[in-house]
Structures are given as structure tokens and as C-alpha cells.
XYZ file of C-alpha atoms in Angstrom:
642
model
C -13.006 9.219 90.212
C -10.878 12.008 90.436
C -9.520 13.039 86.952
C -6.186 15.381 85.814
C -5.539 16.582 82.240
C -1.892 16.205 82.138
C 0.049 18.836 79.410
C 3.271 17.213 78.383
C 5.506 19.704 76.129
C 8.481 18.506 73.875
C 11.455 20.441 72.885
C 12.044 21.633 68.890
C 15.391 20.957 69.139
C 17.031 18.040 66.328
C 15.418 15.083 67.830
C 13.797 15.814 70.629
C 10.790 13.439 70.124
C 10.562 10.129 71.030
C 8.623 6.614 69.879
C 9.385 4.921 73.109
C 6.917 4.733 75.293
C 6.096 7.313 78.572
C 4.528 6.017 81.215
C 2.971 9.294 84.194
C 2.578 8.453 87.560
C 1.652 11.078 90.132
C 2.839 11.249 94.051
C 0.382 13.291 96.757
C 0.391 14.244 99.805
C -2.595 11.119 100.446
C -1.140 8.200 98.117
C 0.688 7.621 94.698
C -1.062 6.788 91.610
C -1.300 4.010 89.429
C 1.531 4.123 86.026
C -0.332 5.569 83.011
C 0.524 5.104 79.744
C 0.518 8.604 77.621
C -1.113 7.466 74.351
C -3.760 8.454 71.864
C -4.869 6.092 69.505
C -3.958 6.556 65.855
C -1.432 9.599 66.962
C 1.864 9.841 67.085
C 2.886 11.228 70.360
C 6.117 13.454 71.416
C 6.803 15.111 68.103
C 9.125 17.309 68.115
C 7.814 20.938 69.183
C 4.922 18.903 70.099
C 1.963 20.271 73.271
C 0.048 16.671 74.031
C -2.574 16.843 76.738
C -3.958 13.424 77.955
C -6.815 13.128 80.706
C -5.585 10.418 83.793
C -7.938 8.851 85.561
C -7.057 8.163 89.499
C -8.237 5.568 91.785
C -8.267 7.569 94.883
C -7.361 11.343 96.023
C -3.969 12.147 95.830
C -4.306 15.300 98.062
C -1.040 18.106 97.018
C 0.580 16.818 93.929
C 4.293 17.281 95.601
C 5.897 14.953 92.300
C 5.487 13.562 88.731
C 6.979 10.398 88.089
C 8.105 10.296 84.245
C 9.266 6.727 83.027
C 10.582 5.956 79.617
C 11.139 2.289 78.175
C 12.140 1.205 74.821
C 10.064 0.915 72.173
C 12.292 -0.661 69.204
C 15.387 1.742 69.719
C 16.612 3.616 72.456
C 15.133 7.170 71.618
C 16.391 10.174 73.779
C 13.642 12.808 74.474
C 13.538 15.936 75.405
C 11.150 17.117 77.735
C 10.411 20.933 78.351
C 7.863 20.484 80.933
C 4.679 18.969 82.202
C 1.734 21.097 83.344
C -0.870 19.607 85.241
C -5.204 20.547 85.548
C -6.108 19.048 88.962
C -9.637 18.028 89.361
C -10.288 21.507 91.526
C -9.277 23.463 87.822
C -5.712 24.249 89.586
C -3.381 24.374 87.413
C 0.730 23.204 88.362
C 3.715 23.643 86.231
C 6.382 20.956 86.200
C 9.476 22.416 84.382
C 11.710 19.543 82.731
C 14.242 21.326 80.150
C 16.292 18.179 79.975
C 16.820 15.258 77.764
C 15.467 11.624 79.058
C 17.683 8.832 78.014
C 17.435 5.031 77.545
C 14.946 3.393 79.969
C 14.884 5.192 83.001
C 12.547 7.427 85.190
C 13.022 11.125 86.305
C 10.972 12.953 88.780
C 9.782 16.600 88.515
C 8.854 18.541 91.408
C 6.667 21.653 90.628
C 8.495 24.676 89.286
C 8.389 27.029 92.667
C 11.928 27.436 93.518
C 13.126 26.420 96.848
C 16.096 25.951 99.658
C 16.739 23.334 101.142
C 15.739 25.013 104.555
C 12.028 25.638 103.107
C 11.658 21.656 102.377
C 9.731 19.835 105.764
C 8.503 16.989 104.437
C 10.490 13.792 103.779
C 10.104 12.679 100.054
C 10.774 16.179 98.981
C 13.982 15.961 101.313
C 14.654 12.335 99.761
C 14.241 13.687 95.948
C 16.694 16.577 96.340
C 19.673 14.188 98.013
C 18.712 11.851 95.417
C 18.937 14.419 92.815
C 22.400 15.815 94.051
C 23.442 11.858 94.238
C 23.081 11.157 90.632
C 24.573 14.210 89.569
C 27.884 14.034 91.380
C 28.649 10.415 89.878
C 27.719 11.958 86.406
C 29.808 15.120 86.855
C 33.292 13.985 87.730
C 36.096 16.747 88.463
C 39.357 15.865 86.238
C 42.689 17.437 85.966
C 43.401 18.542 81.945
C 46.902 20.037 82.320
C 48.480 20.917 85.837
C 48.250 24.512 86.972
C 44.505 24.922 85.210
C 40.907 24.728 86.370
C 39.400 21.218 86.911
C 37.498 20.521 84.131
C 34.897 17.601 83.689
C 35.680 13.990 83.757
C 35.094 13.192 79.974
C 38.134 12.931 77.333
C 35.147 13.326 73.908
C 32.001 15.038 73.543
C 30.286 12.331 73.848
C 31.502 11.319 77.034
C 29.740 14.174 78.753
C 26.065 13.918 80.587
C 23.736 14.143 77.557
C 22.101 17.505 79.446
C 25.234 19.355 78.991
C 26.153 18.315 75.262
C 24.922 20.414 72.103
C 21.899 20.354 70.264
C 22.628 18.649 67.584
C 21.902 21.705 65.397
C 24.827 23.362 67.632
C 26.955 20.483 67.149
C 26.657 20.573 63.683
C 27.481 24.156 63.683
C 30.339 23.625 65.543
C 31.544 21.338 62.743
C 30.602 23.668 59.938
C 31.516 26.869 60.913
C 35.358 26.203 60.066
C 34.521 24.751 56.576
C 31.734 27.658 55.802
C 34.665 30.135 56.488
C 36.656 28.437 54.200
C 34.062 28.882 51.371
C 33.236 32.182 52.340
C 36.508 34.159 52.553
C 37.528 32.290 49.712
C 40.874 31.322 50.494
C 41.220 27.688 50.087
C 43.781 27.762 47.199
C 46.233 29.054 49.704
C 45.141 26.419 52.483
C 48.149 24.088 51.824
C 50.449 26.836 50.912
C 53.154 26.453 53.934
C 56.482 27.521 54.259
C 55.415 30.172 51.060
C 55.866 33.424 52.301
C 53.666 36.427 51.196
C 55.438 39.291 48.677
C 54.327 41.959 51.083
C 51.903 43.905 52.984
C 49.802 44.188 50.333
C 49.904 40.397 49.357
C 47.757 39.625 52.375
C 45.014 41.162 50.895
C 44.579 38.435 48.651
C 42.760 36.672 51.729
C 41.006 39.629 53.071
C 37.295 40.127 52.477
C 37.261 44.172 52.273
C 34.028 45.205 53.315
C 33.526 49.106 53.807
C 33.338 50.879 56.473
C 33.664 48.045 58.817
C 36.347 47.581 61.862
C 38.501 45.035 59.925
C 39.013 47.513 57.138
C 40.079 50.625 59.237
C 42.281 48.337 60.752
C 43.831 47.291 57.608
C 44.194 50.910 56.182
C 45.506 52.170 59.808
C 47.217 49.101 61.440
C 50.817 50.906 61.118
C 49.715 54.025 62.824
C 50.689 54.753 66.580
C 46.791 55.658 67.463
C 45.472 52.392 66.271
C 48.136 50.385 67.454
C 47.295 52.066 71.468
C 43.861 52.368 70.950
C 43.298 48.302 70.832
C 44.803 47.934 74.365
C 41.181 50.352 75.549
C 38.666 48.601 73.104
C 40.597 45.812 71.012
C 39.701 42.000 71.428
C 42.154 42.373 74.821
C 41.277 45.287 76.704
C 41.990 44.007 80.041
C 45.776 44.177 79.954
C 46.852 47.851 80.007
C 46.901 49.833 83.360
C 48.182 52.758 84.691
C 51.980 52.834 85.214
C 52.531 53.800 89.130
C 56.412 53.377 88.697
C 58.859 52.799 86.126
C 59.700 49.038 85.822
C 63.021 48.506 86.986
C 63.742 46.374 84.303
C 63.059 48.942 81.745
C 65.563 51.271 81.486
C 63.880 53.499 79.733
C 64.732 57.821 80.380
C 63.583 61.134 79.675
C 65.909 61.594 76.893
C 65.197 58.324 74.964
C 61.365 59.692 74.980
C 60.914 63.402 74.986
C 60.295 63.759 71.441
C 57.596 61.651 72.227
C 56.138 63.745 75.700
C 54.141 66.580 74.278
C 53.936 68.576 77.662
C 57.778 69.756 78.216
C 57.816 67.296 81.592
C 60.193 64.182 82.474
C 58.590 61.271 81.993
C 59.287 60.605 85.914
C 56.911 63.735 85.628
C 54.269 62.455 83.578
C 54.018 59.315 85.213
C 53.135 61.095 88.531
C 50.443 62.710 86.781
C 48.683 59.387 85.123
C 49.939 60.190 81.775
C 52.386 56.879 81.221
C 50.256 53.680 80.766
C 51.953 49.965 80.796
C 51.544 46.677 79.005
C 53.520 44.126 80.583
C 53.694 40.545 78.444
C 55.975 38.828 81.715
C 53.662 35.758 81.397
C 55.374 34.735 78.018
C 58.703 34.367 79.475
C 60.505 31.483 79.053
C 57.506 29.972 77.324
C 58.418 27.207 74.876
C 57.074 27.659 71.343
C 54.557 25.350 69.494
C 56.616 22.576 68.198
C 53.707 20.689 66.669
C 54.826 21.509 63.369
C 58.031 20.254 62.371
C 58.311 22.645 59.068
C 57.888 25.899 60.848
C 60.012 27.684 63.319
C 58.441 29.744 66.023
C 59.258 32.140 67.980
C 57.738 34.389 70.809
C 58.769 37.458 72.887
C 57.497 38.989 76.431
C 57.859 42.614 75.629
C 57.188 45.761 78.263
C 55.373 48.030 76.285
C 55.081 51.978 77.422
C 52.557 54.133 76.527
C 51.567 57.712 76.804
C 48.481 59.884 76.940
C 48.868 62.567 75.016
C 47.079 65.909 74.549
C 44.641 64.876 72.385
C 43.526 62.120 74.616
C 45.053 59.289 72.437
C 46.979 56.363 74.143
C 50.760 55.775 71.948
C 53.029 53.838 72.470
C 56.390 55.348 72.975
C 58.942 52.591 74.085
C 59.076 48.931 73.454
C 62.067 46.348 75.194
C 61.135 42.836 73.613
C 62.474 40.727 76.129
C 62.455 41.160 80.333
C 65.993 41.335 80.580
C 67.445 44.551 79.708
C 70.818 44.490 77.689
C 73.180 45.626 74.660
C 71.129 42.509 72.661
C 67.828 44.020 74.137
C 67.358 47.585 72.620
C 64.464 49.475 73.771
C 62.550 51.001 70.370
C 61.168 54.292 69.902
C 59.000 55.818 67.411
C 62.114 58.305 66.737
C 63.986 54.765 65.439
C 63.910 54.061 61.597
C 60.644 53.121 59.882
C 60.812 49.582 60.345
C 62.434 48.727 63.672
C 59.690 50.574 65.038
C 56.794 48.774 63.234
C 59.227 45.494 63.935
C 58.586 46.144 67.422
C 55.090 46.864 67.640
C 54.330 43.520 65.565
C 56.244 41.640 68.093
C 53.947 43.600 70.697
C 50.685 42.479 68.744
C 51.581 39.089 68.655
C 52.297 38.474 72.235
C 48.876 40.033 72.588
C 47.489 37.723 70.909
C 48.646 34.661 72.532
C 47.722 36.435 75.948
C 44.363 37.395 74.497
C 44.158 33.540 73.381
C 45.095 31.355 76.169
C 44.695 33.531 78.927
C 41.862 36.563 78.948
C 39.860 34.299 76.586
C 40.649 30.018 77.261
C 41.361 30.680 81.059
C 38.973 33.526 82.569
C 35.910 32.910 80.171
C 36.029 29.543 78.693
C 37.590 27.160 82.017
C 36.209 29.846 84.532
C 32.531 29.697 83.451
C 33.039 25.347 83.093
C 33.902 25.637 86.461
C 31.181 27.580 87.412
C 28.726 24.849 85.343
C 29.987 21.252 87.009
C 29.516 22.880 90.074
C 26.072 23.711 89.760
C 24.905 20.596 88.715
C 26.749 18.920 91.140
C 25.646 21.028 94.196
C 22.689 22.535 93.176
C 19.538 21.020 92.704
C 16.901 21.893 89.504
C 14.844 23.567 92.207
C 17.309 25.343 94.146
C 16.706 29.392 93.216
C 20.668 30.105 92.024
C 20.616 26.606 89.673
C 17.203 28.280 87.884
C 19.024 31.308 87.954
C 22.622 30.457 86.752
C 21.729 27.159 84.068
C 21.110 29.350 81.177
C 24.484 30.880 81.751
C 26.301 27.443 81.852
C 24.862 26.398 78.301
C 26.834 24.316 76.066
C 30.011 25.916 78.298
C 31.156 22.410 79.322
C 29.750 20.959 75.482
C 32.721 23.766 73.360
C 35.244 23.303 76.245
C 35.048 19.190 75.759
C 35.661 20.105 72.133
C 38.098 22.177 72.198
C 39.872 19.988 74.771
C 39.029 17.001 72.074
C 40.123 18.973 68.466
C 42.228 22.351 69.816
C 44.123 22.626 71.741
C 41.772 35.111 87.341
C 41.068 37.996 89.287
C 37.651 37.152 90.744
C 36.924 41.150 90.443
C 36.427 41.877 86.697
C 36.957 45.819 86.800
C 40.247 45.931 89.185
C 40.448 49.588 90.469
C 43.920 48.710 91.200
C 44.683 48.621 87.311
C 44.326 52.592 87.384
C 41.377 52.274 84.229
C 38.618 53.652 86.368
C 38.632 57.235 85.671
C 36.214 58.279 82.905
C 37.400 61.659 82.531
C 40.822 60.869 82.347
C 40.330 58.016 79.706
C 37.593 58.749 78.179
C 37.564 56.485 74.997
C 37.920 53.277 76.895
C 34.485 52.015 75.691
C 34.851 48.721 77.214
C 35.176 49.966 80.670
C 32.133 51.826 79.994
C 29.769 49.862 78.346
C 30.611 47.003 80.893
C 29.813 48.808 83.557
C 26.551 49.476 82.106
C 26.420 45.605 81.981
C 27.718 44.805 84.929
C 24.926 47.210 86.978
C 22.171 46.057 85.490
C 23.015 41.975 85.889
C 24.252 42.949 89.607
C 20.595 44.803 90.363
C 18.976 42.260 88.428
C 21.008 38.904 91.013
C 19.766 41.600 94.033
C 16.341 41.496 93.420
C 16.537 37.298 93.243
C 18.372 37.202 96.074
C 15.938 39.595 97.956
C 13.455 37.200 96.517
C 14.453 34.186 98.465
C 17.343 35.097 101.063
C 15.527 37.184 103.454
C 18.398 37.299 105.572
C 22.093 37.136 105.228
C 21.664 34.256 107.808
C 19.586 32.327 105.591
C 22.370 32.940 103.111
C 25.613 31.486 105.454
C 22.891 28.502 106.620
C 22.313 27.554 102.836
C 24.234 24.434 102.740
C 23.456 23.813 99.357
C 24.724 27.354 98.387
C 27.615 26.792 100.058
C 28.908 23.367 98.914
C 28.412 25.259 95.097
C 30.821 27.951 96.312
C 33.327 25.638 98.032
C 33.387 23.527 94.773
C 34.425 26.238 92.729
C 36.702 27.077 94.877
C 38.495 23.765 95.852
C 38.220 21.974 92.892
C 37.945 24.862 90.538
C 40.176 27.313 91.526
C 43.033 24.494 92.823
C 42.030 25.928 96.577
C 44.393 28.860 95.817
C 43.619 31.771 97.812
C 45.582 34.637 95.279
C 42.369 33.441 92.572
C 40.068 36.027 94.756
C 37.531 33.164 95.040
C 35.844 32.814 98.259
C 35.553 29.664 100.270
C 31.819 30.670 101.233
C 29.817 33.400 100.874
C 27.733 34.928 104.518
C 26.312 37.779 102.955
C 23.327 38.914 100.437
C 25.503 41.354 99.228
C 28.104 39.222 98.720
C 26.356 36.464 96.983
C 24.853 39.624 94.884
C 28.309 39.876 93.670
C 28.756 36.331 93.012
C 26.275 35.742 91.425
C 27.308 38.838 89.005
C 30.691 37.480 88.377
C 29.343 34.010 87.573
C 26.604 35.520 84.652
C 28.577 38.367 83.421
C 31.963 36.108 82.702
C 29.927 33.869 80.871
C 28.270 36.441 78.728
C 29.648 39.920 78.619
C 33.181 39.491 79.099
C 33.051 36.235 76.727
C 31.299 38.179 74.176
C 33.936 41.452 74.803
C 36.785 39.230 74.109
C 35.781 36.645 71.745
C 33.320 38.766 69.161
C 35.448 41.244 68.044
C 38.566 38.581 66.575
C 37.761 38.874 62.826
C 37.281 42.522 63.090
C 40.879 42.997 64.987
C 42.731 39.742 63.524
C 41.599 39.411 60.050
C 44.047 41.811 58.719
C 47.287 39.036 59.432
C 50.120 41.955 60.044
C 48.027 43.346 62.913
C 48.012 40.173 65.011
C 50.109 37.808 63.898
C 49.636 34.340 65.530
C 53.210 33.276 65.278
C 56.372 35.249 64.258
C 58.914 32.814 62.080
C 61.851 34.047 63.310
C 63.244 35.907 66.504
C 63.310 39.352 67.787
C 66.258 41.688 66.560
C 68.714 41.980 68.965
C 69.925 45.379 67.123
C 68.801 48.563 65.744
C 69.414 49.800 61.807
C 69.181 46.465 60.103
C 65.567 45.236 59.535
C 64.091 45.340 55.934
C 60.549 45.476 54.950
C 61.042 42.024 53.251
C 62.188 40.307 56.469
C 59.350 41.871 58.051
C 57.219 39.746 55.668
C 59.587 37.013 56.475
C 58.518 37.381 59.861
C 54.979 36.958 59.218
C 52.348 33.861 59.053
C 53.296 32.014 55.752
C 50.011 31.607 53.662
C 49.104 28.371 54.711
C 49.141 29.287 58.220
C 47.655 32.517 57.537
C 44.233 30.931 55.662
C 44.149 28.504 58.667
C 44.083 31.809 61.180
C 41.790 33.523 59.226
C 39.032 30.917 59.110
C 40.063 30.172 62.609
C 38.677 33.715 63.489
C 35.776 33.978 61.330
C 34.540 31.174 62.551
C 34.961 31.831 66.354
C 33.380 35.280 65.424
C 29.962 34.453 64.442
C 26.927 33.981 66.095
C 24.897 30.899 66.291
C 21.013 30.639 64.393
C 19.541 29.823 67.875
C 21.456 32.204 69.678
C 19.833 33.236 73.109
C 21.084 36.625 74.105
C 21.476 38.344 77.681
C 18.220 38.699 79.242
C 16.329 35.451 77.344
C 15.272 33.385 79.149
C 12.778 30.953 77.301
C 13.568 27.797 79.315
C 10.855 28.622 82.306
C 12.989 27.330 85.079
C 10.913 30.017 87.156
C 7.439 30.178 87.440
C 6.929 32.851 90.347
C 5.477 36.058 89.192
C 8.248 38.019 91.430
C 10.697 36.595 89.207
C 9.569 37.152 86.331
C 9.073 40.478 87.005
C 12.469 41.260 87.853
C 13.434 39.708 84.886
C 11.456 41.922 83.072
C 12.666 44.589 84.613
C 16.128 43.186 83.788
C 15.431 43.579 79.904
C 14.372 46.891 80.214
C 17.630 47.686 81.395
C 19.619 46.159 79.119
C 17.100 47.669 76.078
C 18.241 50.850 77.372
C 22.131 50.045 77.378
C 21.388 48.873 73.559
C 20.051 52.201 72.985
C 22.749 54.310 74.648
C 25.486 52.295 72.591
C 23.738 52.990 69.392
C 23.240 56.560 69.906
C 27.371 57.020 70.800
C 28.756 54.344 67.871
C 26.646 56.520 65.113
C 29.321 59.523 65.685
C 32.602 56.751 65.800
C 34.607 55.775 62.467
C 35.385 52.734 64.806
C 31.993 51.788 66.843
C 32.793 49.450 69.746
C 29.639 47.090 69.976
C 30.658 44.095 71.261
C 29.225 44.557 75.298
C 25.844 46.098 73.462
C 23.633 43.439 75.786
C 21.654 42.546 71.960
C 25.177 41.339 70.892
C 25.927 39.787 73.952
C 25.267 35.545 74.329
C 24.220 34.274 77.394
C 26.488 31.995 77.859
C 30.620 30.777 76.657
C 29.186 28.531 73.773
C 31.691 28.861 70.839
């Protein structure tokens, strides 16, 4: 009788084995076999990080082995499980690979195809058919769109953590570290003696280094020594925790009265500043989106206040980026003074605070929350609703998606976009002309190698752009996104379908790079940048000055995060800062979704690249007092997971 030595592999994740019982059936192309029960006498099976191989026995020829029937039923307790995959020896010494990667709750039965990716178009025969409508089925009643505040992204239908499909949650290890991380900050800063200190301001500047952790030579002290200085302050729009906001300014807002006069001590080439703009010297930060924005109320003891300043700044002729005029509001008026660096001490530092900390917020809710965090969620319910385990782009996109919809659900639970990533039109292109804007450069870097990497995939298993448009699969992912994600709002830059290899090339580069670089561009890099409290401050106490000549250092202070408030922030930003224990980096991929040898070439070919971008990075930070690191692709998490 025909015999097959059946591999079954268990994850090493918290839990992953199982007691209950696991019953194997197999389905051929000739008949379906008999239910086996996987068990060894006097052994326990399905450790975790267990490889169990068990010999079953067959009645008759099976013929192709086109599925593997898995069932689980109870043995005392319901016992999750997770499976990694199944590889089977069939009696001719071929050997098939059955990738799993999921966890198998309560008594049910799941059913593996073998790990060779296909489309739908490449399926003729009728079970396989059956099995991926099935598949897609199950998923869409598990992953439900719902509306979490009107004007954002759909997210997923679940109002805790535990709500969510048990595929999508966290490792338990993750979970836990989720937990922890907040507390461990706490200990390790050593600040919780001024945890319940609100309402009780700090002295002065130097007061807030009685919650700093000076280290030396790192970014967060450079920042504290330098914060005040006009270089440091302009040099955070290129390669700060928000680089996306500055551009090029093409024309002098109307709202910002600003002249030649108020600024020439400021313009180091004897032009206008009419002048300089026309020659690419005047750059812009607009904070517009924070008008008429009510403040955080939540806490009854605190006042809070926020602006939505214009901020101008200039190129000068050492290359540098300064500011050189700051309105706080978007109405101009006598009660609205633009500030200048030729202003007294403090007004001037006044106003660049005020700048910082509508930064921040923008950097917060929008550049990180909306277009990493709710983008790349998007991105994940999608998938699994339209995109079956054996479709090529769901094996090529589900590391990318990890825990994305797990940290969302909690933040959703305890906390709380330009589909191109490098827009020309922001003027930031030219490398010459700015040439310390590190996160332009190093993304590109990024950016090229993921895009070459989605090209050779696609080339893999689109041989035509027809096959492409006829995908429907494909296209019900894209329309999802797009309807459900993106509202159906055509001024997101998301497409309603995608015709092209070139063009799905580029998707499929927007999808993996939000989720890792730009995540890890914007989210890394917050204790080096908002550690030190004056630089960032994540809420100003009382309002902007509606006058020149009268602000004191001590209202400044005033002004500031009391030191309750400001312990909170800091472990807020440690903590959302660090990188996990089991952290899988761009490039890893140990979850063989793929078993072709094409792919995993490319993929190899993938790392090489981004071993190379490491290398180039290293080589340029060793000469820089401040190294920017944060797109170097070993620094760089595959997916939005904290």
C-alpha cells in the first residue's frame, strides 16, 4: 500500500503547540484518503519549535496530491496551534511543501494547497477553484471594514485586540512587549518620581535635564546642547522625525506678509527675497492643517493650546536651511506679528517652539498615525480579504502587513496621503541643490531596490500586462483599498485598478516601503529628536503672543510640558523608539510563503542590495556629528508593528 512520510513543523512562538489532537487527510487527483491520526506513542507531539514526521499508510493511489486536509479537535482544552508548514515524501521519493504560517483554532479543519504560487487564471481544475472561493469566503466574514472616526481610513471591524482574527493578533511575546515597553521606560530613564508631578512647572531649561538620560555623542544630546540654534532648528525639517513637510517655496504665500526689508539681514546674497525665491533659495513649512483645531480637553487641569504657523526658510551660502520668518497663526494682523531672528532673544526662540510643537502634532497624527500606521492597515484587511494564501502578491505583501492591524487595534483600544512618497512637486528632488537631505537620499536607495526587487516578482508571474488587468483577484485587492480604504476619494492618488506591470511594480513598492521604510524614517528617530522636552514640546500651556518685546525666559518655561506631562512624553517616546527581540528586518523573510527557486533568488538578490545600502550609509554617517540612520535597510522593520 502506498505509503507518505508526512513532516509537520510547529511554530516557536509563546504557545504555539498543541495537546489536542490532529487528524491528516490527503486529497489527489484519483481519490481522498482515509483521516489519520498524527501520534507517536509515548511522545508528546506539536511542541513548540517542534519537526514531527509520521509515516501514513493509504488504501489506494491518490495520484497528484493537489490538498492536505488538517483537522483539529479538542483534547481537554481548546489549544490554539500554530502551524508553519507540512512537507510531504510521496511514495515516488517526491518531496511537496505545504506552507501553513497560521494559527489553528478550536475544532476546526484548514486546507493547505502546496506552496507554488498561483492566479486564479492558472487554476483548471474544480476543487482547486472551490478551495480558493472558499478561502476568500471565510476571510471576508472574518475581516469586516468599520468606520473609527469620519474622514479616516476604514479600519477593521473589532473594538479590542482580542476581537481581531487570531492570524493577525501578536505573538504573545509581542503582546507582552507591547505592555512592557511603557513601564521598562519608566524604570529605565528613571523618572518616575516626577510621574504624578502635574500642573508643577520646571525652573528652567536646565531643569529638564533632570529627566534626560545624557548619553555622549548620540543625536538626543546634540540636540539638547544645540536645540536653540537656527541650523538645528532647519536642519530637522531635511532629516528630523518629519522630513516630509518642507518644500520649495514657488511663491510667497499671500497670507504672509512677509518683505525684503523685514529679512535682509537674514539674505546673505545682497538679492530681494522675491529674488531668492526665483532662484530656489526660500523653502516653506506650512502648519494650515492645525487651523481651527480644537485642543485636547481630556484633561480638565491643563490648558492647551496650539498654533498653525507659516514658517520661512532660507538656504544660505553654506548650504544650511534657517529659518528666517515665523507668523503663528494663518491670518495675518497687528495681533499676528511675523518673528525674525533680528527680534529679541526670546520672541524668536518663542516662535520657533511654537513651530516645533505644531510639528509634532503633524508628525504625530498625520505623517506617522495616518500615512504609515492606517495606510499600511488598509493595505493588510485587504489582502486577506481579496487575496488568497496562494495568490503571488498575498506571499509577497503578508510579511509587510505583520502585527499592522494587531498595534493599530491597540492603539485604537488604549491611545488614542499622497499615494507617491517622493512628490517632485514638493521641489526636494535636487541633490546638488540640497545636498544634506539624507532622507531623500537614503530612501531612494530604498525605494530602488524594493521597486526592482516587486519587478522581478511581477516578471515572475505576470507575463503580460494583460494577465495583470484580467487578474480579478488583483484587482478586487486594489479596488478595496481604494473604496473602502481610501473613502473612494480620487485626490488620495489611489488607483481604482491597476492594467499595467509597471504599474503594479509601483504598487506594490508603495504598499512594502510605507510599511517599512517610511514607518521606520518617521517613527525610529522620536527619542533621539523628542527626548530633549524644549525641542518638541507636545503641548504648549498657554497661547501664542500676540506682541513683540514682552516674553520672559520664565514664561517660556511656563509654556512648556509641566513635569508630569513631560515624564509621560518621554516614556511615551522611548518606548515607541525601540526595537522588538524578534524583530524581522527588510529583506527577511523566514516565513517560506514561496517555495519557487525564481523567487527566492530574487529575493536574494534583494538582500544584496539592501547589504550594500547598509554599507554606503555607514561609510557617509562615520564623517557626521549627527549620522542619519534611520532608512539604513538593517534598521529598517518590515512591517508598522509598534
Amino acid at each position: 500500500m502506498p505509503s507518505y512520510t508526512v513532516t509537520v513543523a510547529t511554530g516557536s512562538q509563546w504557545f504555539a503547540g498543541t495537546d489536542d489532537y490532529i487528524y491528516l487527510s490527503l486529497v489527489g487527483s484519483a481519490g481522498c484518503s482515509e483521516k489519520h491520526l498524527l501520534d507517536k506513542p509515548f511522545y508528546n507531539d506539536f511542541e513548540r519549535g517542534a519537526v514531527d514526521s509520521y509515516n501514513v499508510v493509504v488504501d489506494d493511489e491518490l495520484g497528484d496530491i493537489q490538498l492536505i486536509r488538517i483537522e483539529k479537535r479538542k483534547y481537554w482544552l481548546h489549544d490554539d496551534w500554530y502551524l508553519k508548514y507540512i512537507t510531504l515524501k510521496t511514495p515516488c521519493g517526491d518531496y511537496i511543501e505545504f506552507p501553513c504560517y497560521r494559527w489553528i483554532s478550536g475544532e476546526s479543519e484548514t486546507v493547505l494547497r502546496d506552496g507554488r504560487a498561483k492566479l486564479a487564471c492558472d487554476d483548471q481544475i474544480h476543487i482547486l477553484k472551490q478551495h480558493r472561493r472558499k478561502e476568500l469566503e471565510t476571510r471576508q466574514k472574518e475581516y469586516r471594514w468599520m468606520e473609527w472616526n469620519p474622514g479616516f481610513p476604514l479600519s477593521i471591524d473589532a473594538k479590542c485586540h482580542k476581537d481581531l482574527p487570531r492570524d493577525i493578533q501578536f505573538d504573545s511575546e509581542k503582546g507582552v512587549d507591547f505592555v512592557l515597553n511603557y513601564s521598562k521606560a519608566m524604570e529605565n530613564l528613571f523618572i518616575n518620581r516626577f510621574m504624578h508631578m502635574f500642573q508643577s512647572s520646571w525652573s528652567d531649561f536646565a531643569d529638564f535635564e533632570k529627566i534626560f538620560l545624557r548619553i555622549s555623542n548620540t543625536i538626543s544630546e546634540q540636540v539638547m546642547n544645540h536645540w536653540q540654534e537656527d541650523s538645528m532648528f532647519g536642519y530637522q525639517f531635511l532629516n528630523g522625525c518629519n522630513p516630509v513637510l518642507i518644500q520649495r517655496c514657488m511663491k510667497l504665500p499671500e497670507n504672509l506678509p512677509v518683505t525684503t526689508e523685514m529679512v535682509e539681514c537674514s539674505l546673505e546674497r545682497q538679492l530681494t527675497l522675491e529674488q531668492e525665491v526665483e532662484l530656489g533659495n526660500i523653502f516653506i513649512v506650512d502648519f494650515k492643517l492645525l487651523d481651527g483645531i480644537d485642543v485636547n480637553k481630556t484633561d480638565p487641569c491643563t490648558l492647551q493650546f496650539l498654533a498653525a504657523p507659516i514658517c520661512l526658510l532660507y538656504k544660505n551660502l553654506a548650504n544650511k536651511i534657517v529659518p528666517i520668518a515665523i507668523q503663528l497663526n494663518q491670518v495675518p494682523g497687528d495681533e499676528n506679528p511675523i518673528f525674525l531672528p533680528s527680534d529679541a532673544k526670546y520672541d524668536w526662540l518663542l516662535a520657533k517652539i511654537w513651530v516645533r510643537s505644531s510639528d509634532f502634532h503633524i508628525h504625530q497624527t498625520i505623517t506617522h498615525l495616518l500615512r504609515t500606521h492606517l495606510v499600511s492597515e488598509v493595505f493588510g484587511i485587504a489582502l486577506y480579504r481579496q487575496l488568497p494564501a496562494v495568490h503571488p502578491i498575498f506571499k509577497l505583501l503578508v510579511a509587510h502587513v505583520r502585527f499592522t492591524v494587531a498595534i493599530n487595534t491597540k492603539a485604537r483600544e488604549q491611545l488614542i496621503c499622497k499615494y507617491g512618497l517622493f512628490d517632485k512637486a514638493r521641489g526636494m528632488d535636487n541633490t546638488e541643490d540640497i545636498p544634506y537631505y539624507f532622507y531623500r537620499d537614503d530612501g531612494l536607495l530604498v525605494w530602488e531596490a524594493i521597486r526592482a526587487f516587486t519587478a522581478e516578482v511581477v516578471d515572475i508571474y505576470y507575463e503580460s500586462d494583460r494577465v495583470v488587468e484580467g487578474d480579478q483577484e488583483l484587482q478586487d485587492f486594489v479596488k478595496d483599498v481604494y473604496v473602502y480604504g481610501m473613502r473612494g476619494k480620487k485626490a488620495s492618488g489611489f488607483p481604482e485598478s491597476i492594467k499595467t506591470k509597471e504599474k503594479l511594480s509601483e504598487y506594490l513598492t508603495v504598499v512594502i516601503f510605507t510599511a517599512s521604510a517610511q514607518h521606520a524614517a518617521v517613527n525610529f528617530g522620536q527619542y533621539d529628536w523628542y527626548s530633549w522636552i524644549p525641542n518638541a514640546p507636545p503641548t504648549m500651556r498657554a497661547p501664542p503672543p500676540k506682541v513683540k518685546g514682552v516674553v520672559t525666559i520664565e514664561q517660556i518655561v511656563d509654556m512648556l510640558p509641566d513635569r508630569g506631562r513631560s515624564c509621560w512624553h518621554l516614556g511615551a517616546v522611548w518606548a515607541l523608539s525601540q526595537f522588538q527581540d524578534n524583530e524581522l528586518f527588510l529583506g527577511m523573510y523566514p516565513e517560506e510563503h514561496f517555495i519557487e527557486k525564481p523567487v527566492k533568488e530574487a529575493m536574494a538578490r534583494f538582500r544584496k542590495k539592501l547589504d550594500t545600502i547598509v554599507s554606503v550609509i555607514a561609510e557617509r554617517n562615520k564623517k557626521k556629528k549627527l549620522p542619519y540612520y534611520y532608512l539604513s535597510p538593517d534598521r529598517i522593520p518590515n512591517s508598522v508593528a509598534i
